[in-house]
mmCIF file of C-alpha atoms in Angstrom:
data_model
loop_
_atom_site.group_PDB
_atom_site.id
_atom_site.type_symbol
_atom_site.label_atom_id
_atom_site.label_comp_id
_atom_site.label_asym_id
_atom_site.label_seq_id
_atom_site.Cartn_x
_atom_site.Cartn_y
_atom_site.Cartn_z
ATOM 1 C CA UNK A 117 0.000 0.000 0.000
ATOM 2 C CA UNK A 118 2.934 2.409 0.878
ATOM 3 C CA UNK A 119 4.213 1.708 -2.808
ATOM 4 C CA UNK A 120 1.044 2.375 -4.265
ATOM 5 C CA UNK A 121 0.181 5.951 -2.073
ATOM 6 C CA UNK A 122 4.456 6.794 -2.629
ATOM 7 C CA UNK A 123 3.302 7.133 -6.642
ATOM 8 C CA UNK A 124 0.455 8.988 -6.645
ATOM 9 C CA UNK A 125 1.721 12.457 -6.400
ATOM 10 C CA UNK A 126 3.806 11.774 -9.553
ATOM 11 C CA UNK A 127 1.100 9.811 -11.422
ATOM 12 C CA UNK A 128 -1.647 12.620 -10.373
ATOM 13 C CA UNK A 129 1.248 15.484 -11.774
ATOM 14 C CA UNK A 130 1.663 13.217 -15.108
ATOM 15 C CA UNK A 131 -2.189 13.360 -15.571
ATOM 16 C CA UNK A 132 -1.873 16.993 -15.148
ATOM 17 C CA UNK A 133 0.629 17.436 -17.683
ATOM 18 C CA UNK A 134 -1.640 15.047 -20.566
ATOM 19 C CA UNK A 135 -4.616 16.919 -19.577
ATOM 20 C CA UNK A 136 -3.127 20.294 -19.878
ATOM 21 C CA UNK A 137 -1.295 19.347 -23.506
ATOM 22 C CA UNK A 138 -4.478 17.433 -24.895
ATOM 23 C CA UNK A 139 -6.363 20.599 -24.106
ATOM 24 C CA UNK A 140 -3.982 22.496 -25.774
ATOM 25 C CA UNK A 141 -3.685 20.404 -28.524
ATOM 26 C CA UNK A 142 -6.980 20.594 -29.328
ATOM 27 C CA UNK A 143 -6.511 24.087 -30.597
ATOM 28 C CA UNK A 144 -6.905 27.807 -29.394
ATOM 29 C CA UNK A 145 -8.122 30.941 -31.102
ATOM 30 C CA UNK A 146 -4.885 32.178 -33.308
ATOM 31 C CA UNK A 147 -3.924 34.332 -35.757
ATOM 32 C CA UNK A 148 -0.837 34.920 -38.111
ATOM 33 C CA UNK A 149 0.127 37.309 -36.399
ATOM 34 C CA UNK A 150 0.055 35.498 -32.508
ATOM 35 C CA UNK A 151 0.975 32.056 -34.040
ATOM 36 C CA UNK A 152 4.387 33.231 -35.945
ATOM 37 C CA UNK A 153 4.939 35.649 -32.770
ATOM 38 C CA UNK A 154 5.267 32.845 -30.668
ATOM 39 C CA UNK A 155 6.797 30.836 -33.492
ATOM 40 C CA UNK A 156 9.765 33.145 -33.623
ATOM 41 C CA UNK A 157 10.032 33.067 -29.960
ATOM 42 C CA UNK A 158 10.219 29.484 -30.424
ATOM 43 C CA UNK A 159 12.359 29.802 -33.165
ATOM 44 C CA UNK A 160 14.708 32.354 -33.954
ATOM 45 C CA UNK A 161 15.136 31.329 -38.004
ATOM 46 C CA UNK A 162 11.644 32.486 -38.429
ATOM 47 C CA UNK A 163 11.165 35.714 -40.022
ATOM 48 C CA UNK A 164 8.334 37.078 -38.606
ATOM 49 C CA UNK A 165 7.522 39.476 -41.229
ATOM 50 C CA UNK A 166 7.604 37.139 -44.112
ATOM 51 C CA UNK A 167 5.554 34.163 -41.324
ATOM 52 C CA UNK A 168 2.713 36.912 -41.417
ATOM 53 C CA UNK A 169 2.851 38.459 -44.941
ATOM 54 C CA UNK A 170 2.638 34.447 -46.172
ATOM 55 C CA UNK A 171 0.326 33.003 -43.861
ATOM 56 C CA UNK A 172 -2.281 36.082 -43.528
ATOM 57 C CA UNK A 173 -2.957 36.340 -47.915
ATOM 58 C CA UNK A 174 -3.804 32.247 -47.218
ATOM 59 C CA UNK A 175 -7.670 31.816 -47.263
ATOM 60 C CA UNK A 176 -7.912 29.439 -45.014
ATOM 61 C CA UNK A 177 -6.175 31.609 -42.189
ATOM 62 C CA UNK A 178 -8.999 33.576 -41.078
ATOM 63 C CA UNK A 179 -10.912 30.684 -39.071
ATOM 64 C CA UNK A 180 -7.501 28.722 -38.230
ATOM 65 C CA UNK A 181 -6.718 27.318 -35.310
ATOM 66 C CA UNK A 182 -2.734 26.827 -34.379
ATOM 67 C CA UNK A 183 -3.144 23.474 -35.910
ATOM 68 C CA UNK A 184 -4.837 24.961 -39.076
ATOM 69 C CA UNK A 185 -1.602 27.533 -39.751
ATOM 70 C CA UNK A 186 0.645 24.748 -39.460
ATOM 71 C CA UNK A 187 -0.935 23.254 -41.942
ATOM 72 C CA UNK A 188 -1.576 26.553 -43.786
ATOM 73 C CA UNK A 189 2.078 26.733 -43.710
ATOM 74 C CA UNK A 190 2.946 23.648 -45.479
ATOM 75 C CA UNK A 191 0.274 24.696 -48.165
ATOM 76 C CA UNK A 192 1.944 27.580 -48.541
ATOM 77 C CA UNK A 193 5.176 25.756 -49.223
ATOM 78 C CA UNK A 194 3.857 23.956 -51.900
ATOM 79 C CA UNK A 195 2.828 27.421 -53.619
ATOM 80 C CA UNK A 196 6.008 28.506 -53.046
ATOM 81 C CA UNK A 197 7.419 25.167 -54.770
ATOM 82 C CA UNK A 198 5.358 25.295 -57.145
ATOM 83 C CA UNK A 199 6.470 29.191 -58.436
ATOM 84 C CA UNK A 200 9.922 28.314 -58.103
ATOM 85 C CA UNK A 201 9.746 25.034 -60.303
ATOM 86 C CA UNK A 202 7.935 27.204 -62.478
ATOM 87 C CA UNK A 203 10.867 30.361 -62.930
ATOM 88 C CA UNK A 204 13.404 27.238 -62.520
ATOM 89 C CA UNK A 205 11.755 25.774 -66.093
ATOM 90 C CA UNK A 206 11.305 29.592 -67.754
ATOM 91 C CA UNK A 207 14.932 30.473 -66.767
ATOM 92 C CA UNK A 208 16.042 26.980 -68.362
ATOM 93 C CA UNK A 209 14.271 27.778 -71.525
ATOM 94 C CA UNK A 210 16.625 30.684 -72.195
ATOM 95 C CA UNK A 211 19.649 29.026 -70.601
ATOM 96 C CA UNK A 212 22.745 27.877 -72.618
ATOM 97 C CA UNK A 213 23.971 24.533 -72.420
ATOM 98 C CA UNK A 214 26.430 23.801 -69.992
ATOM 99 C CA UNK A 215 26.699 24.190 -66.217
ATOM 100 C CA UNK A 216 23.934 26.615 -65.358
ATOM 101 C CA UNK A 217 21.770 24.871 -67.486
ATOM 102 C CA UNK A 218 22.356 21.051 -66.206
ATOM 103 C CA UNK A 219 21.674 23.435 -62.307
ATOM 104 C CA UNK A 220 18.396 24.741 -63.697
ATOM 105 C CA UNK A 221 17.017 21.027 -64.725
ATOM 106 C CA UNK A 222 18.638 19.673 -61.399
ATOM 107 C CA UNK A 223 16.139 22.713 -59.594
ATOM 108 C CA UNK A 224 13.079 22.090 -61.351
ATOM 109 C CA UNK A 225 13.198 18.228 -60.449
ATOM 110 C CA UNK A 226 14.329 19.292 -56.675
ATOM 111 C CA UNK A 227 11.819 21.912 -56.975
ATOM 112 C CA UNK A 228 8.901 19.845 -57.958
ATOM 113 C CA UNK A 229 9.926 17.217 -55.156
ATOM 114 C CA UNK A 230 9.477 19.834 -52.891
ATOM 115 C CA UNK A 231 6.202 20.214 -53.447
ATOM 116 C CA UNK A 232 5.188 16.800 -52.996
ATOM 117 C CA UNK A 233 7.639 17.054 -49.489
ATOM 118 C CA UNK A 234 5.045 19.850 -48.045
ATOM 119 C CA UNK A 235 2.219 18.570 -49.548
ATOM 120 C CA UNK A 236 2.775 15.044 -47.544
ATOM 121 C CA UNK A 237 4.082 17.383 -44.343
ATOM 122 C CA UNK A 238 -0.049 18.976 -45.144
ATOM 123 C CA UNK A 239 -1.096 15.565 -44.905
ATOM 124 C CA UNK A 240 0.635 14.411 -42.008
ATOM 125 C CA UNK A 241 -0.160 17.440 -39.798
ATOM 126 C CA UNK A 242 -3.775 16.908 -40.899
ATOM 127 C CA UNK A 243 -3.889 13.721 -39.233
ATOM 128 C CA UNK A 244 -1.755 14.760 -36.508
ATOM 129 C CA UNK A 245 0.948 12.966 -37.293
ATOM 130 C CA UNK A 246 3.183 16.128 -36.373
ATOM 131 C CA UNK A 247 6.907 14.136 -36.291
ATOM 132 C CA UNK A 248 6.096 12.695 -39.879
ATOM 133 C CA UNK A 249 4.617 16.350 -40.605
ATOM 134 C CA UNK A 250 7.520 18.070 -39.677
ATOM 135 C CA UNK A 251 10.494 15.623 -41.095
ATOM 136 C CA UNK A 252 8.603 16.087 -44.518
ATOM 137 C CA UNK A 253 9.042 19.886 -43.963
ATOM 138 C CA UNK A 254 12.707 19.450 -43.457
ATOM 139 C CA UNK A 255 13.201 17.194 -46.183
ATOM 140 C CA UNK A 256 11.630 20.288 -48.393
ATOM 141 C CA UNK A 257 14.362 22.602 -46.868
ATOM 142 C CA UNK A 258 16.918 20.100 -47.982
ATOM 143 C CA UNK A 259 15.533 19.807 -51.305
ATOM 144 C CA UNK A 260 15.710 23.547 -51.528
ATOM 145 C CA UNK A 261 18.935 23.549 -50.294
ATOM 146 C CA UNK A 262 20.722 21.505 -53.227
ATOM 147 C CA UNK A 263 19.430 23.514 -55.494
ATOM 148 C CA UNK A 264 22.120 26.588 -54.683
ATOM 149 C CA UNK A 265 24.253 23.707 -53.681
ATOM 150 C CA UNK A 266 23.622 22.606 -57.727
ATOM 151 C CA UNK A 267 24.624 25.833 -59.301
ATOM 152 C CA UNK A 268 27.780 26.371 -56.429
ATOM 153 C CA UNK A 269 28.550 22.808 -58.128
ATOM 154 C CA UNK A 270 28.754 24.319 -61.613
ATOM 155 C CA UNK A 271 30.174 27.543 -60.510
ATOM 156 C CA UNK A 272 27.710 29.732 -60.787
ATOM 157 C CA UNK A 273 27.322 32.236 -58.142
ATOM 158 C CA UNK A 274 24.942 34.103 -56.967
ATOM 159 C CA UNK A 275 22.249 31.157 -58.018
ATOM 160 C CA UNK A 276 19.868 32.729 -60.188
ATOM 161 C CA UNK A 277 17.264 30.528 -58.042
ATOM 162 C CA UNK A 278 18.655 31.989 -54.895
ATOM 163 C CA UNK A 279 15.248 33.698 -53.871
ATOM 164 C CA UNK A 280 13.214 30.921 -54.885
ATOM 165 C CA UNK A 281 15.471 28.614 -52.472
ATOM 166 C CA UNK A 282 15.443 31.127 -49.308
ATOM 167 C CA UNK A 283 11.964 31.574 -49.278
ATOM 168 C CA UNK A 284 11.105 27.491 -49.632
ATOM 169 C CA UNK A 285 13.495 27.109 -46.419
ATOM 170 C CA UNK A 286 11.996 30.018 -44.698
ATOM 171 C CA UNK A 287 8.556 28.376 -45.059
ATOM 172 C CA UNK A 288 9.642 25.107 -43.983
ATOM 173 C CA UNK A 289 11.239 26.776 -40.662
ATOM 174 C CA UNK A 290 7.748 28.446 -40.002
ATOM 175 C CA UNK A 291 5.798 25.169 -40.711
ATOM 176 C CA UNK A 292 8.130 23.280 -38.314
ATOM 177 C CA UNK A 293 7.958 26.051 -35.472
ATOM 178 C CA UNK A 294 4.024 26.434 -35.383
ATOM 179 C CA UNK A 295 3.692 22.600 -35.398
ATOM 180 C CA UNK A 296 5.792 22.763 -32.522
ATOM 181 C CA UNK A 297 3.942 25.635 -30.471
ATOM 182 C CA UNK A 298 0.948 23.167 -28.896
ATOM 183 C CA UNK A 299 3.041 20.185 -28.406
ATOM 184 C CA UNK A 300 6.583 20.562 -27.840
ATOM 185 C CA UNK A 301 6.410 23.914 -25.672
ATOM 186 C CA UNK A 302 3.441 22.877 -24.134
ATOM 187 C CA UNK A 303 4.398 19.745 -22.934
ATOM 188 C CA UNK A 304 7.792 21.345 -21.625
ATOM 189 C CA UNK A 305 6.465 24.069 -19.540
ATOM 190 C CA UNK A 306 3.870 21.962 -17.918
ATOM 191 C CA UNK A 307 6.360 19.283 -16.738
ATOM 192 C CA UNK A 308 8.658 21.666 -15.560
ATOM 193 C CA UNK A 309 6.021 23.767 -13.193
ATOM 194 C CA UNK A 310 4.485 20.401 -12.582
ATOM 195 C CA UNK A 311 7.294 17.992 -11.855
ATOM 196 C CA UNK A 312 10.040 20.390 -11.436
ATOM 197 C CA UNK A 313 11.973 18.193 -14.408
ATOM 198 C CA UNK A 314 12.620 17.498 -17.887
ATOM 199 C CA UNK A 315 12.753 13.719 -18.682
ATOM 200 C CA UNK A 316 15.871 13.159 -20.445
ATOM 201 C CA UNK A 317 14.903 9.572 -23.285
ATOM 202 C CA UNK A 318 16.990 6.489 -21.913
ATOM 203 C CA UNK A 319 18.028 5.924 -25.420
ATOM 204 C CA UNK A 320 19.333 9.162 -25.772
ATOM 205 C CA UNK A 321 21.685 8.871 -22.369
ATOM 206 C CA UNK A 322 22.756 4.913 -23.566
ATOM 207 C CA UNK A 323 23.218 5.590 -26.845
ATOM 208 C CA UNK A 324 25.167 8.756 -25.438
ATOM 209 C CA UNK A 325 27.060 6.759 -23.671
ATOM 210 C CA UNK A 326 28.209 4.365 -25.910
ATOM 211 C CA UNK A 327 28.896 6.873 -28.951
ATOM 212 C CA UNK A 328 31.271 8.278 -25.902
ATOM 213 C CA UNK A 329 32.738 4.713 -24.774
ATOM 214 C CA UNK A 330 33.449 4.515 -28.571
ATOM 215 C CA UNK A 331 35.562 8.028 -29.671
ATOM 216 C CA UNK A 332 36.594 9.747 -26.829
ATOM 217 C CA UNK A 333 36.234 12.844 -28.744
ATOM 218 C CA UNK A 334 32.544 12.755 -28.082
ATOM 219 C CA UNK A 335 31.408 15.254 -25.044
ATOM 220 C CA UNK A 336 28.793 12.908 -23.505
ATOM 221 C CA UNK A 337 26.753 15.984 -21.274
ATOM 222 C CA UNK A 338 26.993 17.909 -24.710
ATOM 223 C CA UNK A 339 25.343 14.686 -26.420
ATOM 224 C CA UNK A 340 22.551 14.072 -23.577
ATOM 225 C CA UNK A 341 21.858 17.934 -23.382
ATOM 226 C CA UNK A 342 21.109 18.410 -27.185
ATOM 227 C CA UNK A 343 19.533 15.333 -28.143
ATOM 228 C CA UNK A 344 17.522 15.295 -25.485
ATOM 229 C CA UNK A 345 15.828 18.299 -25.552
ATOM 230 C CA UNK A 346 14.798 17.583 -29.139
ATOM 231 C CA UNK A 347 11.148 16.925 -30.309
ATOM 232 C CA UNK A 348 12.378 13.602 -32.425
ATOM 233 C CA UNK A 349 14.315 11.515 -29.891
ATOM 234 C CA UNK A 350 11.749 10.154 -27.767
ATOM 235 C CA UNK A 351 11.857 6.388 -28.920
ATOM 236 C CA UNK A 352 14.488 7.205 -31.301
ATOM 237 C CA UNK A 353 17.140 4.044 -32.126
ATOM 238 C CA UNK A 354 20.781 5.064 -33.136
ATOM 239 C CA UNK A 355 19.577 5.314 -36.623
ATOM 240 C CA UNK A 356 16.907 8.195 -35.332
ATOM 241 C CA UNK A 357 19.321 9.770 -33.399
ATOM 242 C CA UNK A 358 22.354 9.889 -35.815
ATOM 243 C CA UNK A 359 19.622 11.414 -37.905
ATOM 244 C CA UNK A 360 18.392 14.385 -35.191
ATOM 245 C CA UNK A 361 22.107 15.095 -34.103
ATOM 246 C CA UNK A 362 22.555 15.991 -38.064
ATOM 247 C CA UNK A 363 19.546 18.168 -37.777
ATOM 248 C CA UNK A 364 20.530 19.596 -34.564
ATOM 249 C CA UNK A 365 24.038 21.020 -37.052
ATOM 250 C CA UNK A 366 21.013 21.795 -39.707
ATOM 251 C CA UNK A 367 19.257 24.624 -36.686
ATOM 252 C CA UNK A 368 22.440 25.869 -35.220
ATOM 253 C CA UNK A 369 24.343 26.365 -38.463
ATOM 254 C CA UNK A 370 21.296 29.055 -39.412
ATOM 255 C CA UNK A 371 21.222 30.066 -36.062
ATOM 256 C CA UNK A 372 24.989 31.302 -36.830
ATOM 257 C CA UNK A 373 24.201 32.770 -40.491
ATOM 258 C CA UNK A 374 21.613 34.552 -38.886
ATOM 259 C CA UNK A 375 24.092 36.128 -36.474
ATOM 260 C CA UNK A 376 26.778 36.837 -38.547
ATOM 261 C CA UNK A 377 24.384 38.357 -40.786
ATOM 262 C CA UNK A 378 22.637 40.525 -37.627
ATOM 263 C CA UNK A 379 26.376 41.451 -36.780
ATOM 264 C CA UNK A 380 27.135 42.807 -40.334
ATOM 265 C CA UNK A 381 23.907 45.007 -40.029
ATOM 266 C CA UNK A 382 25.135 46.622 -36.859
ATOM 267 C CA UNK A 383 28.136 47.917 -39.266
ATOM 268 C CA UNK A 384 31.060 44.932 -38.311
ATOM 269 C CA UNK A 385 33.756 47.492 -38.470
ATOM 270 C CA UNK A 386 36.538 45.608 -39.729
ATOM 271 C CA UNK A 387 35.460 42.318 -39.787
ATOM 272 C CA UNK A 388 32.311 42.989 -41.954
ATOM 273 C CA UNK A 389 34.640 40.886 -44.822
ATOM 274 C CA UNK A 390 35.303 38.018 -42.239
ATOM 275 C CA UNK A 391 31.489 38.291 -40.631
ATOM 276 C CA UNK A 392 29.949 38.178 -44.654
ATOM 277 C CA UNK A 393 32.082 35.342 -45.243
ATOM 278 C CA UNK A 394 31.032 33.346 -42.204
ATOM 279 C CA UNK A 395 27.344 33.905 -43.308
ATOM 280 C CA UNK A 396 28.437 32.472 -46.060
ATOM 281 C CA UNK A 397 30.139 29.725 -44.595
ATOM 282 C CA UNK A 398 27.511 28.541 -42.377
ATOM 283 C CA UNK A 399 24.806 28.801 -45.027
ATOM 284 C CA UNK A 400 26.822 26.038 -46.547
ATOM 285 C CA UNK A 401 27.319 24.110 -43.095
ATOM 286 C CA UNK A 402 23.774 24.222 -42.985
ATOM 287 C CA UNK A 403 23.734 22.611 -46.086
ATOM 288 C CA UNK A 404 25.793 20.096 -45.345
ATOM 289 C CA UNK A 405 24.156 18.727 -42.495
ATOM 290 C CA UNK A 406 21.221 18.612 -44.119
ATOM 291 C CA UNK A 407 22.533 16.381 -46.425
ATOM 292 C CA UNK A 408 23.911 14.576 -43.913
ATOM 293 C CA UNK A 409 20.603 13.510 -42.603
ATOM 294 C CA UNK A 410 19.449 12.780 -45.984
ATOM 295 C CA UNK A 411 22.807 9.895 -46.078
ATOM 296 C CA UNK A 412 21.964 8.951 -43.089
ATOM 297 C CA UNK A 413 18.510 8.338 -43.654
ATOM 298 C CA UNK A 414 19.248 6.780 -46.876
ATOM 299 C CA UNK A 415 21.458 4.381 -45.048
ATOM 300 C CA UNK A 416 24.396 6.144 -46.634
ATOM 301 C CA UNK A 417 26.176 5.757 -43.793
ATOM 302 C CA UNK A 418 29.861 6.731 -45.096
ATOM 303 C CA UNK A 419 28.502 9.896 -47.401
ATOM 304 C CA UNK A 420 26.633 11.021 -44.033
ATOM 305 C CA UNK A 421 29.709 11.094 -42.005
ATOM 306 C CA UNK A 422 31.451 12.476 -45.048
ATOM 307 C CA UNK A 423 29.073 15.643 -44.683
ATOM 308 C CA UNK A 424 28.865 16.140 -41.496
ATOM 309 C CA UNK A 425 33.099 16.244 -41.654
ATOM 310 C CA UNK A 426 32.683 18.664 -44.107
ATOM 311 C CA UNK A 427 29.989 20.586 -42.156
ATOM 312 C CA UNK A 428 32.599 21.050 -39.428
ATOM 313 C CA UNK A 429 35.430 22.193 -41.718
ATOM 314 C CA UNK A 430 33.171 24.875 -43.074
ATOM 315 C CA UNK A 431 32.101 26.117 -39.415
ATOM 316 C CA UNK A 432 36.034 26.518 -39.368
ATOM 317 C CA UNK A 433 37.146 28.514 -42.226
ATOM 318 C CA UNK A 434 34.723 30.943 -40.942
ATOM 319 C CA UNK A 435 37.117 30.986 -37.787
ATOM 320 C CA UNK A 436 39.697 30.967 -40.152
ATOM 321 C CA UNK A 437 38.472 34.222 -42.084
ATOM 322 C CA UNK A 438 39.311 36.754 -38.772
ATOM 323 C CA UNK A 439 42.842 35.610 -38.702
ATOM 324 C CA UNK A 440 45.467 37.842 -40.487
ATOM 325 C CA UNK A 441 43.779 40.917 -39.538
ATOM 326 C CA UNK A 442 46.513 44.012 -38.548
ATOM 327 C CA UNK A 443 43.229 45.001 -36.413
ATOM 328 C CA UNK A 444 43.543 43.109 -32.845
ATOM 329 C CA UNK A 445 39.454 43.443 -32.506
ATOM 330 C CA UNK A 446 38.832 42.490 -36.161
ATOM 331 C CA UNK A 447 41.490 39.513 -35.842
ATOM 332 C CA UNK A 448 39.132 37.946 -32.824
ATOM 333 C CA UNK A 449 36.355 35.777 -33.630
ATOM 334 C CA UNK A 450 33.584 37.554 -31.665
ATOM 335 C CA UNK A 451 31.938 35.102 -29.130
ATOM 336 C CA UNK A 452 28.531 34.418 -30.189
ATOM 337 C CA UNK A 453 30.197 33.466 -33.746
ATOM 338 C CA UNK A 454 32.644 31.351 -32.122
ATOM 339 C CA UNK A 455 30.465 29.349 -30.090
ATOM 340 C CA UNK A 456 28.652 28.153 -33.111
ATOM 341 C CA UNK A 457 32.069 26.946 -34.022
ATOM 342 C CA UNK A 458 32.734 24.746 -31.254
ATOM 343 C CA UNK A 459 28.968 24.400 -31.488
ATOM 344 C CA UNK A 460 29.142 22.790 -35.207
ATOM 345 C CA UNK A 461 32.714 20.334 -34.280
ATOM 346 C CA UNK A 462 31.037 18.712 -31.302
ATOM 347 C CA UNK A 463 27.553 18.060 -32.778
ATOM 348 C CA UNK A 464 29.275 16.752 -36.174
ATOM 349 C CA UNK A 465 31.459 14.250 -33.679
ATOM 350 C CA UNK A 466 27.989 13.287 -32.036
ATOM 351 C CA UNK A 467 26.643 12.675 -35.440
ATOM 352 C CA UNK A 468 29.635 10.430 -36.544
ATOM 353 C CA UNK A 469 30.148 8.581 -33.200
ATOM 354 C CA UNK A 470 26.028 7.432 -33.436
ATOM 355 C CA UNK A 471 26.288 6.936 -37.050
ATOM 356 C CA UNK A 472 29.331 4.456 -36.549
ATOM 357 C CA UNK A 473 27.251 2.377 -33.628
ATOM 358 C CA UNK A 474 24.842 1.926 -36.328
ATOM 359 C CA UNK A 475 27.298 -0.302 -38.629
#
C-alpha cells in the first residue's frame, strides 16, 4: 500500500501534464500574427515578417486554429514550390547549355519534389501525425537547399534561383515552429512547473554513452543535453538519433548565419569581410548537415559522415576568415560566432560517433 500511495503524487502530476497538452492540442483561437509571434520566440530562423505576410494572404487563415496555420504553412510551401519550379523551367528555356543549365534542370526536379515534401508534411499534420509532418518539412528545406548547392557545383554564383530557395526554407522553418507551439512547448512548460523536471529519453543517455565509450572525442553531457531536448528523440534508435544530431548542425548552423548576418547590419567594423564570409560559410554548413541527414537516412552511412566532416570544416574557415587581420578586434572571432564553431565540431562528432554504432 505504501508503494502504491508513494506514486500517486507523480502519477496525479503526469495526468496533469496530458490533460493540460491534450487541451492544448486541441486548438486555441490564433492568428498569423500570434501564431508566428510565438513561433519566432520558439524559433529564432523564423522571419516574422515574411511568417505573417505568407500566412495572412492564405484563405484558409482567417478561421484557423494553431493546428490549421501549421498546416496553412505547409500549403503555402507547396505554392512557393510550385512558383519556383515554375521560374526554374522559364529560366532553363533561355539558358545555354552547360553548367547553369544542367543546375536549372537539377532545380526544377528538386523543386517539384518539394512540393510533394510539403504537400505530404499537409497531410501528415492533418492527421496529426506532427513528427512525420515536420520531417517532410525538413526534407523540403533540404531539397531547396541543393538547389544553390547545384549551381555552387557548376560555378555559378549568386544562383539565379537563390530567392526561390530562401523563401522554400523560410517556409519550412515556419511550418516546423508552429507545429511545434501546442506540443513541444506545451508539454515542456507543464512538466517543468508540474514535476520540477525534464525527462531526459533512456536511449538518448545509452546511446550517449556508448557513442562516448566509442571516440573519446565525443562530449557525452553535450550529447545528452542536445539530443535530449529535441522533439524527435523520444523512442528514437541510433539510426533516429544519428539522424536528429545531423539536424541539430542543420538549426544551429542558421542560427549562426543569422548572427553573422545581424552582426554585419550593426556595421562589423573591420570584420564585416570576415562576418559576410562566415554567413556564407555557415549557409553552406547548414547545407551540409542537411545532407547529412538525408545519407543517413538513406542508409548512406559513409557519405553522411562524409558531410557532417565537411559541415565542421566549413564552421572553421569561418574561424579561419578573422585571422590575419593588422586590427587586434577584427582579428578575434567575436563570441557568439565562435560558439557556433565549437557548437558545429562537437555536434558533427555526435553525429559520426552514433552513425558508426549503427554499422
Amino acid at each position: 500500500m505504501a508503494q502504491r500511495a508513494s506514486r500517486r503524487p507523480a502519477a496525479a502530476a503526469a495526468a496533469v501534464v496530458v490533460a493540460v497538452v491534450l487541451a492544448v492540442s486541441g486548438g486555441v483561437g490564433a492568428t498569423p500574427e500570434t501564431a508566428c509571434r510565438a513561433a519566432a520566440e520558439e524559433d529564432r530562423r523564423v522571419d516574422y515578417e515574411f511568417c505573417v505576410s505568407r500566412l495572412s494572404h492564405h484563405h484558409d487563415s482567417p478561421d484557423a486554429d494553431t493546428w490549421g496555420l501549421a498546416k496553412v504553412a505547409a500549403d503555402v510551401g507547396v505554392c512557393i514550390a510550385g512558383d519556383a519550379a515554375y521560374d526554374a523551367k522559364a529560366k532553363l528555356q533561355a539558358a545555354k547549355a552547360g553548367g547553369e543549365r544542367e543546375a536549372l534542370e537539377r532545380c526544377a526536379e528538386l523543386y517539384d519534389r518539394m512540393g510533394s515534401a510539403f504537400a505530404a508534411a499537409y497531410d501528415d499534420i492533418n492527421r496529426r501525425e506532427y513528427a512525420a509532418g515536420k520531417e517532410k518539412a525538413g526534407e523540403a528545406a533540404s531539397l531547396a537547399r541543393r538547389c544553390d548547392g547545384a549551381f555552387a557545383d557548376a560555378g555559378v554564383a549568386p544562383s539565379p534561383l537563390e530567392r526561390q530557395t530562401a523563401e522554400s526554407v523560410k517556409i519550412a522553418i515556419v511550418c516546423t515552429a508552429i507545429t511545434n507551439l501546442p506540443y513541444t512547448a506545451a508539454l515542456l512548460a507543464v512538466a517543468v512547473a508540474v514535476l520540477g523536471v525534464v525527462a531526459v529519453d533512456a536511449t538518448v543517455v545509452t546511446t550517449c554513452r556508448a557513442a562516448a565509450d566509442a571516440d573519446a572525442r565525443v562530449d557525452y553531457g553535450f550529447c545528452v543535453a542536445e539530443l535530449g531536448k529535441h522533439h524527435d528523440s523520444p523512442g528514437a534508435d541510433a539510426w533516429g538519433l544519428a539522424k536528429v544530431a545531423a539536424l541539430t548542425g542543420v538549426v544551429d548552423a542558421d542560427n549562426a548565419a543569422y548572427d553573422a548576418r545581424d552582426l554585419l547590419a550593426k556595421g562589423g567594423g573591420g570584420a564585416a569581410a570576415a562576418l559576410a564570409r562566415c554567413g556564407e560559410l555557415y549557409r553552406a554548413a547548414g547545407f551540409a548537415f542537411a545532407e547529412a541527414h538525408d545519407d543517413i537516412n538513406a542508409r548512406d552511412y559513409a557519405a553522411g559522415k562524409g558531410k557532417a566532416a565537411d559541415a565542421a570544416s566549413l564552421a572553421r574557415q569561418c574561424d579561419a576568415a578573422f585571422a590575419g587581420k593588422d586590427d587586434a578586434a577584427a582579428a578575434a572571432v567575436p563570441p557568439v560566432i565562435a560558439q557556433h564553431g565549437s557548437y558545429a565540431a562537437r555536434i558533427a562528432i555526435v553525429c559520426t560517433a552514433i552513425t558508426n554504432l549503427i554499422e
